[in-house]
mmCIF file of N, CA and C in Angstrom:
data_model
loop_
_atom_site.group_PDB
_atom_site.id
_atom_site.type_symbol
_atom_site.label_atom_id
_atom_site.label_comp_id
_atom_site.label_asym_id
_atom_site.label_seq_id
_atom_site.Cartn_x
_atom_site.Cartn_y
_atom_site.Cartn_z
ATOM 1 N N MET A 1032 47.971 11.620 -2.299
ATOM 2 C CA MET A 1032 48.660 11.363 -3.544
ATOM 3 C C MET A 1032 49.277 9.980 -3.484
ATOM 4 N N TRP A 1033 49.297 9.317 -4.574
ATOM 5 C CA TRP A 1033 49.819 7.962 -4.666
ATOM 6 C C TRP A 1033 51.327 7.978 -4.579
ATOM 7 N N ASN A 1034 51.883 7.121 -3.739
ATOM 8 C CA ASN A 1034 53.321 7.030 -3.582
ATOM 9 C C ASN A 1034 53.726 5.577 -3.788
ATOM 10 N N PRO A 1035 54.468 5.260 -4.861
ATOM 11 C CA PRO A 1035 54.836 3.875 -5.107
ATOM 12 C C PRO A 1035 55.826 3.328 -4.083
ATOM 13 N N PHE A 1036 56.511 4.216 -3.348
ATOM 14 C CA PHE A 1036 57.508 3.770 -2.383
ATOM 15 C C PHE A 1036 56.939 3.576 -0.988
ATOM 16 N N LYS A 1037 55.696 4.005 -0.780
ATOM 17 C CA LYS A 1037 55.073 3.893 0.531
ATOM 18 C C LYS A 1037 54.687 2.440 0.796
ATOM 19 N N LYS A 1038 55.020 1.962 1.975
ATOM 20 C CA LYS A 1038 54.639 0.601 2.343
ATOM 21 C C LYS A 1038 53.176 0.581 2.740
ATOM 22 N N LYS A 1039 52.482 -0.474 2.318
ATOM 23 C CA LYS A 1039 51.064 -0.577 2.624
ATOM 24 C C LYS A 1039 50.870 -1.003 4.068
ATOM 25 N N THR A 1040 49.799 -0.496 4.685
ATOM 26 C CA THR A 1040 49.477 -0.872 6.053
ATOM 27 C C THR A 1040 48.836 -2.251 6.051
ATOM 28 N N ALA A 1041 48.635 -2.821 7.216
ATOM 29 C CA ALA A 1041 48.036 -4.148 7.330
ATOM 30 C C ALA A 1041 46.611 -4.149 6.785
ATOM 31 N N GLU A 1042 45.883 -3.042 6.952
ATOM 32 C CA GLU A 1042 44.502 -2.959 6.451
ATOM 33 C C GLU A 1042 44.471 -2.969 4.925
ATOM 34 N N GLU A 1043 45.432 -2.264 4.300
ATOM 35 C CA GLU A 1043 45.466 -2.207 2.841
ATOM 36 C C GLU A 1043 45.901 -3.537 2.246
ATOM 37 N N GLN A 1044 46.761 -4.268 2.976
ATOM 38 C CA GLN A 1044 47.249 -5.553 2.468
ATOM 39 C C GLN A 1044 46.220 -6.656 2.652
ATOM 40 N N ALA A 1045 45.357 -6.538 3.662
ATOM 41 C CA ALA A 1045 44.375 -7.580 3.937
ATOM 42 C C ALA A 1045 43.310 -7.590 2.851
ATOM 43 N N PRO A 1046 42.904 -8.781 2.397
ATOM 44 C CA PRO A 1046 41.850 -8.837 1.391
ATOM 45 C C PRO A 1046 40.503 -8.434 1.989
ATOM 46 N N ALA A 1047 39.544 -8.092 1.139
ATOM 47 C CA ALA A 1047 38.225 -7.656 1.599
ATOM 48 C C ALA A 1047 37.530 -8.766 2.378
ATOM 49 N N ASN A 1048 37.716 -9.993 1.963
ATOM 50 C CA ASN A 1048 37.108 -11.134 2.641
ATOM 51 C C ASN A 1048 38.183 -11.796 3.503
ATOM 52 N N ALA A 1049 38.322 -11.348 4.747
ATOM 53 C CA ALA A 1049 39.382 -11.848 5.626
ATOM 54 C C ALA A 1049 39.086 -13.253 6.142
ATOM 55 N N ALA A 1050 37.852 -13.714 6.022
ATOM 56 C CA ALA A 1050 37.488 -15.035 6.525
ATOM 57 C C ALA A 1050 38.100 -16.150 5.682
ATOM 58 N N ALA A 1051 38.346 -15.889 4.407
ATOM 59 C CA ALA A 1051 38.904 -16.924 3.535
ATOM 60 C C ALA A 1051 40.164 -16.415 2.841
ATOM 61 N N PRO A 1052 41.286 -16.288 3.579
ATOM 62 C CA PRO A 1052 42.502 -15.763 2.975
ATOM 63 C C PRO A 1052 43.108 -16.716 1.945
ATOM 64 N N GLU A 1053 42.915 -18.031 2.102
ATOM 65 C CA GLU A 1053 43.503 -18.973 1.145
ATOM 66 C C GLU A 1053 42.846 -18.844 -0.223
ATOM 67 N N THR A 1054 41.523 -18.634 -0.242
ATOM 68 C CA THR A 1054 40.838 -18.482 -1.527
ATOM 69 C C THR A 1054 41.226 -17.172 -2.187
ATOM 70 N N ALA A 1055 41.478 -16.136 -1.385
ATOM 71 C CA ALA A 1055 41.895 -14.852 -1.942
ATOM 72 C C ALA A 1055 43.278 -14.975 -2.567
ATOM 73 N N LYS A 1056 44.170 -15.717 -1.922
ATOM 74 C CA LYS A 1056 45.515 -15.908 -2.458
ATOM 75 C C LYS A 1056 45.475 -16.719 -3.742
ATOM 76 N N SER A 1057 44.676 -17.759 -3.784
ATOM 77 C CA SER A 1057 44.626 -18.589 -4.981
ATOM 78 C C SER A 1057 43.993 -17.841 -6.145
ATOM 79 N N SER A 1058 43.004 -16.971 -5.871
ATOM 80 C CA SER A 1058 42.394 -16.205 -6.958
ATOM 81 C C SER A 1058 43.345 -15.122 -7.443
ATOM 82 N N ALA A 1059 44.199 -14.595 -6.552
ATOM 83 C CA ALA A 1059 45.159 -13.575 -6.952
ATOM 84 C C ALA A 1059 46.208 -14.164 -7.887
ATOM 85 N N LYS A 1060 46.553 -15.431 -7.691
ATOM 86 C CA LYS A 1060 47.532 -16.072 -8.551
ATOM 87 C C LYS A 1060 46.969 -16.285 -9.951
ATOM 88 N N LYS A 1061 45.668 -16.536 -10.059
ATOM 89 C CA LYS A 1061 45.040 -16.794 -11.339
ATOM 90 C C LYS A 1061 44.694 -15.501 -12.078
ATOM 91 N N GLU A 1062 44.776 -14.373 -11.389
ATOM 92 C CA GLU A 1062 44.407 -13.088 -11.970
ATOM 93 C C GLU A 1062 45.404 -12.699 -13.068
ATOM 94 N N SER A 1063 44.900 -12.299 -14.231
ATOM 95 C CA SER A 1063 45.773 -11.929 -15.340
ATOM 96 C C SER A 1063 46.329 -10.522 -15.124
ATOM 97 N N ILE A 1064 47.301 -10.176 -15.946
ATOM 98 C CA ILE A 1064 47.910 -8.851 -15.852
ATOM 99 C C ILE A 1064 46.877 -7.770 -16.145
ATOM 100 N N GLU A 1065 46.023 -8.005 -17.142
ATOM 101 C CA GLU A 1065 45.005 -7.022 -17.491
ATOM 102 C C GLU A 1065 44.094 -6.739 -16.306
ATOM 103 N N GLU A 1066 43.694 -7.798 -15.599
ATOM 104 C CA GLU A 1066 42.814 -7.636 -14.438
ATOM 105 C C GLU A 1066 43.527 -6.894 -13.308
ATOM 106 N N ARG A 1067 44.805 -7.231 -13.096
ATOM 107 C CA ARG A 1067 45.568 -6.554 -12.048
ATOM 108 C C ARG A 1067 45.733 -5.070 -12.367
ATOM 109 N N ILE A 1068 45.998 -4.769 -13.638
ATOM 110 C CA ILE A 1068 46.169 -3.375 -14.026
ATOM 111 C C ILE A 1068 44.863 -2.610 -13.849
ATOM 112 N N GLU A 1069 43.755 -3.216 -14.271
ATOM 113 C CA GLU A 1069 42.445 -2.570 -14.095
ATOM 114 C C GLU A 1069 42.184 -2.260 -12.622
ATOM 115 N N ARG A 1070 42.557 -3.198 -11.758
ATOM 116 C CA ARG A 1070 42.336 -3.022 -10.328
ATOM 117 C C ARG A 1070 43.231 -1.924 -9.753
ATOM 118 N N GLU A 1071 44.452 -1.820 -10.255
ATOM 119 C CA GLU A 1071 45.412 -0.864 -9.707
ATOM 120 C C GLU A 1071 45.269 0.540 -10.288
ATOM 121 N N ILE A 1072 44.566 0.691 -11.403
ATOM 122 C CA ILE A 1072 44.440 2.006 -12.043
ATOM 123 C C ILE A 1072 43.819 3.033 -11.102
ATOM 124 N N ASP A 1073 42.876 2.602 -10.284
ATOM 125 C CA ASP A 1073 42.201 3.538 -9.372
ATOM 126 C C ASP A 1073 43.150 4.147 -8.346
ATOM 127 N N SER A 1074 44.222 3.436 -7.999
ATOM 128 C CA SER A 1074 45.142 3.956 -6.995
ATOM 129 C C SER A 1074 46.218 4.865 -7.596
ATOM 130 N N LEU A 1075 46.222 5.011 -8.924
ATOM 131 C CA LEU A 1075 47.232 5.842 -9.576
ATOM 132 C C LEU A 1075 46.846 7.319 -9.515
ATOM 133 N N PRO A 1076 47.843 8.216 -9.669
ATOM 134 C CA PRO A 1076 47.531 9.648 -9.708
ATOM 135 C C PRO A 1076 46.664 9.974 -10.927
ATOM 136 N N GLY A 1077 45.914 11.057 -10.840
ATOM 137 C CA GLY A 1077 44.970 11.441 -11.888
ATOM 138 C C GLY A 1077 45.605 11.597 -13.252
ATOM 139 N N MET A 1078 46.799 12.176 -13.312
ATOM 140 C CA MET A 1078 47.461 12.400 -14.592
ATOM 141 C C MET A 1078 47.743 11.075 -15.304
ATOM 142 N N ILE A 1079 48.254 10.099 -14.579
ATOM 143 C CA ILE A 1079 48.559 8.790 -15.164
ATOM 144 C C ILE A 1079 47.264 8.054 -15.489
ATOM 145 N N LYS A 1080 46.292 8.171 -14.611
ATOM 146 C CA LYS A 1080 44.998 7.511 -14.827
ATOM 147 C C LYS A 1080 44.353 8.005 -16.120
ATOM 148 N N ASN A 1081 44.437 9.303 -16.391
ATOM 149 C CA ASN A 1081 43.863 9.869 -17.611
ATOM 150 C C ASN A 1081 44.595 9.374 -18.854
ATOM 151 N N LYS A 1082 45.911 9.222 -18.765
ATOM 152 C CA LYS A 1082 46.675 8.727 -19.913
ATOM 153 C C LYS A 1082 46.349 7.270 -20.203
ATOM 154 N N LEU A 1083 46.073 6.499 -19.158
ATOM 155 C CA LEU A 1083 45.766 5.081 -19.352
ATOM 156 C C LEU A 1083 44.368 4.858 -19.922
ATOM 157 N N LYS A 1084 43.567 5.912 -20.031
ATOM 158 C CA LYS A 1084 42.259 5.772 -20.669
ATOM 159 C C LYS A 1084 42.409 5.596 -22.181
ATOM 160 N N ASP A 1085 43.531 6.075 -22.740
ATOM 161 C CA ASP A 1085 43.796 5.897 -24.165
ATOM 162 C C ASP A 1085 44.120 4.417 -24.403
ATOM 163 N N PRO A 1086 43.358 3.725 -25.275
ATOM 164 C CA PRO A 1086 43.555 2.282 -25.460
ATOM 165 C C PRO A 1086 44.943 1.903 -25.960
ATOM 166 N N GLN A 1087 45.568 2.747 -26.792
ATOM 167 C CA GLN A 1087 46.899 2.417 -27.299
ATOM 168 C C GLN A 1087 47.935 2.454 -26.181
ATOM 169 N N ILE A 1088 47.866 3.475 -25.343
ATOM 170 C CA ILE A 1088 48.818 3.595 -24.235
ATOM 171 C C ILE A 1088 48.596 2.464 -23.240
ATOM 172 N N LYS A 1089 47.330 2.171 -22.968
ATOM 173 C CA LYS A 1089 47.009 1.104 -22.025
ATOM 174 C C LYS A 1089 47.523 -0.239 -22.547
ATOM 175 N N GLN A 1090 47.356 -0.512 -23.845
ATOM 176 C CA GLN A 1090 47.815 -1.777 -24.416
ATOM 177 C C GLN A 1090 49.337 -1.868 -24.367
ATOM 178 N N ARG A 1091 50.028 -0.754 -24.635
ATOM 179 C CA ARG A 1091 51.501 -0.750 -24.562
ATOM 180 C C ARG A 1091 51.950 -1.022 -23.131
ATOM 181 N N PHE A 1092 51.264 -0.427 -22.173
ATOM 182 C CA PHE A 1092 51.560 -0.643 -20.763
ATOM 183 C C PHE A 1092 51.382 -2.122 -20.410
ATOM 184 N N ILE A 1093 50.299 -2.727 -20.884
ATOM 185 C CA ILE A 1093 50.029 -4.145 -20.617
ATOM 186 C C ILE A 1093 51.082 -5.025 -21.272
ATOM 187 N N ASP A 1094 51.470 -4.698 -22.509
ATOM 188 C CA ASP A 1094 52.490 -5.485 -23.209
ATOM 189 C C ASP A 1094 53.822 -5.463 -22.462
ATOM 190 N N ILE A 1095 54.212 -4.281 -21.973
ATOM 191 C CA ILE A 1095 55.465 -4.167 -21.220
ATOM 192 C C ILE A 1095 55.368 -4.962 -19.920
ATOM 193 N N ALA A 1096 54.213 -4.894 -19.252
ATOM 194 C CA ALA A 1096 54.032 -5.648 -18.002
ATOM 195 C C ALA A 1096 54.118 -7.154 -18.258
ATOM 196 N N LYS A 1097 53.558 -7.621 -19.366
ATOM 197 C CA LYS A 1097 53.636 -9.050 -19.702
ATOM 198 C C LYS A 1097 55.075 -9.483 -19.946
ATOM 199 N N ARG A 1098 55.843 -8.616 -20.642
ATOM 200 C CA ARG A 1098 57.246 -8.946 -20.891
ATOM 201 C C ARG A 1098 58.038 -8.985 -19.594
ATOM 202 N N MET A 1099 57.723 -8.046 -18.681
ATOM 203 C CA MET A 1099 58.393 -8.041 -17.377
ATOM 204 C C MET A 1099 58.078 -9.317 -16.611
ATOM 205 N N GLU A 1100 56.803 -9.714 -16.633
ATOM 206 C CA GLU A 1100 56.390 -10.922 -15.923
ATOM 207 C C GLU A 1100 57.085 -12.150 -16.512
ATOM 208 N N LYS A 1101 57.197 -12.185 -17.840
ATOM 209 C CA LYS A 1101 57.853 -13.306 -18.516
ATOM 210 C C LYS A 1101 59.326 -13.405 -18.112
ATOM 211 N N ASP A 1102 59.964 -12.234 -17.903
ATOM 212 C CA ASP A 1102 61.366 -12.210 -17.496
ATOM 213 C C ASP A 1102 61.557 -12.398 -15.993
ATOM 214 N N GLY A 1103 60.450 -12.562 -15.259
ATOM 215 C CA GLY A 1103 60.533 -12.856 -13.831
ATOM 216 C C GLY A 1103 60.714 -11.641 -12.938
ATOM 217 N N VAL A 1104 60.283 -10.482 -13.370
ATOM 218 C CA VAL A 1104 60.401 -9.264 -12.564
ATOM 219 C C VAL A 1104 59.311 -9.268 -11.499
ATOM 220 N N ASP A 1105 59.692 -8.962 -10.251
ATOM 221 C CA ASP A 1105 58.736 -8.863 -9.155
ATOM 222 C C ASP A 1105 58.116 -7.476 -9.192
ATOM 223 N N PHE A 1106 56.786 -7.406 -9.401
ATOM 224 C CA PHE A 1106 56.111 -6.120 -9.540
ATOM 225 C C PHE A 1106 56.032 -5.353 -8.223
ATOM 226 N N LYS A 1107 56.314 -5.989 -7.133
ATOM 227 C CA LYS A 1107 56.293 -5.306 -5.837
ATOM 228 C C LYS A 1107 57.607 -4.574 -5.589
ATOM 229 N N SER A 1108 58.621 -4.850 -6.396
ATOM 230 C CA SER A 1108 59.932 -4.240 -6.231
ATOM 231 C C SER A 1108 60.160 -3.181 -7.311
ATOM 232 N N ILE A 1109 60.110 -1.926 -6.899
ATOM 233 C CA ILE A 1109 60.357 -0.820 -7.821
ATOM 234 C C ILE A 1109 61.769 -0.925 -8.387
ATOM 235 N N ARG A 1110 62.693 -1.343 -7.572
ATOM 236 C CA ARG A 1110 64.097 -1.448 -7.981
ATOM 237 C C ARG A 1110 64.260 -2.435 -9.136
ATOM 238 N N GLN A 1111 63.583 -3.595 -9.046
ATOM 239 C CA GLN A 1111 63.667 -4.586 -10.115
ATOM 240 C C GLN A 1111 63.034 -4.074 -11.400
ATOM 241 N N MET A 1112 61.905 -3.368 -11.271
ATOM 242 C CA MET A 1112 61.244 -2.829 -12.461
ATOM 243 C C MET A 1112 62.115 -1.774 -13.144
ATOM 244 N N LYS A 1113 62.735 -0.889 -12.355
ATOM 245 C CA LYS A 1113 63.616 0.128 -12.924
ATOM 246 C C LYS A 1113 64.823 -0.510 -13.603
ATOM 247 N N LYS A 1114 65.365 -1.555 -12.988
ATOM 248 C CA LYS A 1114 66.514 -2.258 -13.555
ATOM 249 C C LYS A 1114 66.138 -2.887 -14.895
ATOM 250 N N TRP A 1115 64.953 -3.503 -14.973
ATOM 251 C CA TRP A 1115 64.497 -4.119 -16.224
ATOM 252 C C TRP A 1115 64.289 -3.053 -17.291
ATOM 253 N N MET A 1116 63.675 -1.921 -16.911
ATOM 254 C CA MET A 1116 63.433 -0.841 -17.870
ATOM 255 C C MET A 1116 64.754 -0.290 -18.412
ATOM 256 N N LYS A 1117 65.737 -0.147 -17.549
ATOM 257 C CA LYS A 1117 67.036 0.377 -17.987
ATOM 258 C C LYS A 1117 67.727 -0.617 -18.920
ATOM 259 N N ALA A 1118 67.599 -1.907 -18.629
ATOM 260 C CA ALA A 1118 68.224 -2.931 -19.474
ATOM 261 C C ALA A 1118 67.571 -3.012 -20.849
ATOM 262 N N HIS A 1119 66.292 -2.706 -20.945
ATOM 263 C CA HIS A 1119 65.550 -2.809 -22.205
ATOM 264 C C HIS A 1119 65.210 -1.437 -22.800
ATOM 265 N N GLU A 1120 65.905 -0.395 -22.346
ATOM 266 C CA GLU A 1120 65.585 0.974 -22.743
ATOM 267 C C GLU A 1120 65.678 1.188 -24.257
ATOM 268 N N THR A 1121 66.771 0.754 -24.880
ATOM 269 C CA THR A 1121 66.927 0.973 -26.322
ATOM 270 C C THR A 1121 65.882 0.198 -27.117
ATOM 271 N N GLU A 1122 65.584 -1.006 -26.675
ATOM 272 C CA GLU A 1122 64.577 -1.838 -27.344
ATOM 273 C C GLU A 1122 63.192 -1.191 -27.263
ATOM 274 N N LEU A 1123 62.834 -0.664 -26.096
ATOM 275 C CA LEU A 1123 61.530 -0.025 -25.912
ATOM 276 C C LEU A 1123 61.423 1.269 -26.721
ATOM 277 N N LYS A 1124 62.508 2.036 -26.783
ATOM 278 C CA LYS A 1124 62.487 3.271 -27.558
ATOM 279 C C LYS A 1124 62.353 2.970 -29.053
ATOM 280 N N ALA A 1125 63.018 1.896 -29.513
ATOM 281 C CA ALA A 1125 62.926 1.518 -30.925
ATOM 282 C C ALA A 1125 61.497 1.113 -31.278
ATOM 283 N N GLU A 1126 60.839 0.392 -30.383
ATOM 284 C CA GLU A 1126 59.448 0.000 -30.611
ATOM 285 C C GLU A 1126 58.542 1.216 -30.654
ATOM 286 N N GLN A 1127 58.780 2.161 -29.758
ATOM 287 C CA GLN A 1127 57.955 3.369 -29.701
ATOM 288 C C GLN A 1127 58.180 4.218 -30.947
ATOM 289 N N ALA A 1128 59.414 4.315 -31.407
ATOM 290 C CA ALA A 1128 59.713 5.109 -32.596
ATOM 291 C C ALA A 1128 59.134 4.464 -33.848
ATOM 292 N N GLY A 1129 58.923 3.161 -33.831
ATOM 293 C CA GLY A 1129 58.357 2.462 -34.980
ATOM 294 C C GLY A 1129 56.954 2.934 -35.292
ATOM 295 N N GLY A 1130 56.228 3.412 -34.304
ATOM 296 C CA GLY A 1130 54.867 3.880 -34.512
ATOM 297 C C GLY A 1130 54.803 5.293 -35.081
ATOM 298 N N VAL A 1131 55.912 6.048 -34.956
ATOM 299 C CA VAL A 1131 55.932 7.424 -35.435
ATOM 300 C C VAL A 1131 56.542 7.430 -36.839
ATOM 301 N N PRO A 1132 55.851 8.017 -37.824
ATOM 302 C CA PRO A 1132 56.417 8.034 -39.172
ATOM 303 C C PRO A 1132 57.659 8.917 -39.250
ATOM 304 N N LYS A 1133 58.623 8.495 -40.050
ATOM 305 C CA LYS A 1133 59.859 9.229 -40.198
ATOM 306 C C LYS A 1133 59.627 10.419 -41.120
ATOM 307 N N VAL A 1134 60.174 11.570 -40.763
ATOM 308 C CA VAL A 1134 60.038 12.777 -41.568
ATOM 309 C C VAL A 1134 61.086 12.732 -42.674
ATOM 310 N N GLU A 1135 60.634 12.921 -43.917
ATOM 311 C CA GLU A 1135 61.559 12.881 -45.047
ATOM 312 C C GLU A 1135 61.771 14.288 -45.596
ATOM 313 N N THR A 1136 62.962 14.532 -46.142
ATOM 314 C CA THR A 1136 63.299 15.810 -46.731
ATOM 315 C C THR A 1136 62.601 15.961 -48.079
ATOM 316 N N VAL A 1137 62.096 17.148 -48.350
ATOM 317 C CA VAL A 1137 61.429 17.410 -49.626
ATOM 318 C C VAL A 1137 62.493 17.624 -50.692
ATOM 319 N N VAL A 1138 62.382 16.910 -51.812
ATOM 320 C CA VAL A 1138 63.313 17.052 -52.919
ATOM 321 C C VAL A 1138 62.549 17.635 -54.100
ATOM 322 N N HIS A 1139 63.001 18.795 -54.581
ATOM 323 C CA HIS A 1139 62.339 19.448 -55.710
ATOM 324 C C HIS A 1139 62.779 18.789 -57.009
ATOM 325 N N GLU A 1140 61.819 18.591 -57.890
ATOM 326 C CA GLU A 1140 62.122 18.020 -59.193
ATOM 327 C C GLU A 1140 62.151 19.146 -60.222
ATOM 328 N N GLY A 1141 62.949 18.994 -61.228
ATOM 329 C CA GLY A 1141 63.026 19.993 -62.285
ATOM 330 C C GLY A 1141 64.143 20.986 -62.028
ATOM 331 N N PRO A 1142 64.369 21.889 -62.983
ATOM 332 C CA PRO A 1142 65.471 22.847 -62.839
ATOM 333 C C PRO A 1142 65.135 23.931 -61.813
ATOM 334 N N LYS A 1143 66.176 24.457 -61.189
ATOM 335 C CA LYS A 1143 66.005 25.525 -60.215
ATOM 336 C C LYS A 1143 65.778 26.844 -60.952
ATOM 337 N N ILE A 1144 64.834 27.612 -60.452
ATOM 338 C CA ILE A 1144 64.508 28.887 -61.082
ATOM 339 C C ILE A 1144 65.249 29.986 -60.337
ATOM 340 N N GLY A 1145 66.030 30.768 -61.049
ATOM 341 C CA GLY A 1145 66.746 31.893 -60.455
ATOM 342 C C GLY A 1145 65.829 33.087 -60.302
ATOM 343 N N ARG A 1146 66.215 34.060 -59.478
ATOM 344 C CA ARG A 1146 65.387 35.248 -59.247
ATOM 345 C C ARG A 1146 65.225 36.090 -60.507
ATOM 346 N N ASN A 1147 66.274 36.162 -61.296
ATOM 347 C CA ASN A 1147 66.235 37.019 -62.483
ATOM 348 C C ASN A 1147 65.812 36.281 -63.750
ATOM 349 N N ASP A 1148 65.483 34.985 -63.643
ATOM 350 C CA ASP A 1148 65.014 34.233 -64.799
ATOM 351 C C ASP A 1148 63.565 34.608 -65.095
ATOM 352 N N PRO A 1149 63.135 34.401 -66.345
ATOM 353 C CA PRO A 1149 61.727 34.656 -66.653
ATOM 354 C C PRO A 1149 60.829 33.734 -65.845
ATOM 355 N N CYS A 1150 59.677 34.217 -65.440
ATOM 356 C CA CYS A 1150 58.747 33.446 -64.602
ATOM 357 C C CYS A 1150 58.172 32.272 -65.401
ATOM 358 N N PRO A 1151 58.105 31.082 -64.801
ATOM 359 C CA PRO A 1151 57.580 29.908 -65.509
ATOM 360 C C PRO A 1151 56.076 29.975 -65.767
ATOM 361 N N CYS A 1152 55.367 30.932 -65.161
ATOM 362 C CA CYS A 1152 53.917 31.019 -65.367
ATOM 363 C C CYS A 1152 53.580 31.599 -66.740
ATOM 364 N N GLY A 1153 54.571 32.227 -67.426
ATOM 365 C CA GLY A 1153 54.355 32.747 -68.770
ATOM 366 C C GLY A 1153 53.934 34.199 -68.816
ATOM 367 N N SER A 1154 54.080 34.928 -67.736
ATOM 368 C CA SER A 1154 53.662 36.337 -67.723
ATOM 369 C C SER A 1154 54.650 37.234 -68.457
ATOM 370 N N GLY A 1155 55.881 36.792 -68.628
ATOM 371 C CA GLY A 1155 56.906 37.606 -69.275
ATOM 372 C C GLY A 1155 57.705 38.427 -68.286
ATOM 373 N N LYS A 1156 57.324 38.462 -67.039
ATOM 374 C CA LYS A 1156 58.052 39.205 -66.006
ATOM 375 C C LYS A 1156 59.171 38.330 -65.450
ATOM 376 N N LYS A 1157 60.078 38.985 -64.703
ATOM 377 C CA LYS A 1157 61.093 38.223 -63.985
ATOM 378 C C LYS A 1157 60.411 37.482 -62.833
ATOM 379 N N TYR A 1158 60.987 36.354 -62.449
ATOM 380 C CA TYR A 1158 60.419 35.520 -61.380
ATOM 381 C C TYR A 1158 60.278 36.318 -60.089
ATOM 382 N N LYS A 1159 61.296 37.169 -59.767
ATOM 383 C CA LYS A 1159 61.259 37.925 -58.507
ATOM 384 C C LYS A 1159 60.141 38.968 -58.484
ATOM 385 N N GLN A 1160 59.671 39.426 -59.661
ATOM 386 C CA GLN A 1160 58.597 40.407 -59.728
ATOM 387 C C GLN A 1160 57.226 39.760 -59.861
ATOM 388 N N CYS A 1161 57.187 38.450 -60.121
ATOM 389 C CA CYS A 1161 55.895 37.762 -60.374
ATOM 390 C C CYS A 1161 55.591 36.761 -59.257
ATOM 391 N N CYS A 1162 55.822 35.509 -59.517
ATOM 392 C CA CYS A 1162 55.496 34.431 -58.550
ATOM 393 C C CYS A 1162 56.469 34.357 -57.387
ATOM 394 N N GLY A 1163 57.669 34.884 -57.528
ATOM 395 C CA GLY A 1163 58.656 34.850 -56.452
ATOM 396 C C GLY A 1163 58.427 35.883 -55.383
ATOM 397 N N LYS A 1164 57.494 36.807 -55.631
ATOM 398 C CA LYS A 1164 57.198 37.864 -54.671
ATOM 399 C C LYS A 1164 56.439 37.318 -53.458
ATOM 400 N N LYS A 1165 55.693 36.267 -53.654
ATOM 401 C CA LYS A 1165 54.839 35.730 -52.599
ATOM 402 C C LYS A 1165 55.638 34.979 -51.640
#
C-alpha cells in the first residue's frame, strides 16, 4: 500500500539511467506538473487512482498543484502541503461549491386551496375528496 510518509530507499530515489545523473536532474527540472502527476499516479492507492481517471477531478488536482508550486510549496514535504491546504481551505471550498448548483425553494403561485374548498378541476367535489386525495 502506498504510504506518503514512508521514506524512499536509495534504489527508488535513483533514476533508471544511473550513468547520467546530471541529465536526469536537468530533465526533472523541466518536467511540467502534468507530467509529474502522470508519472506519480501509478504509485497511488487504487481508490485515488480510480478517482483521478475522471478528467474534471484530475484537472482540479492539477490546478491546485500549480497554485501550490506558484506559492513555493515543496511537494516532498507533506507538512508544507497540509499547511498550504489549511491556509486556502475556505477559498478551495468556495471554488468547489461554485460548480454545484444552489438548491432553490419552490414558491407556489396563485391562491392557496383549502381542503374544504371546491376542487379547481371543476368536478364540483371538495378538494379533499377529489384532487387532494392523491
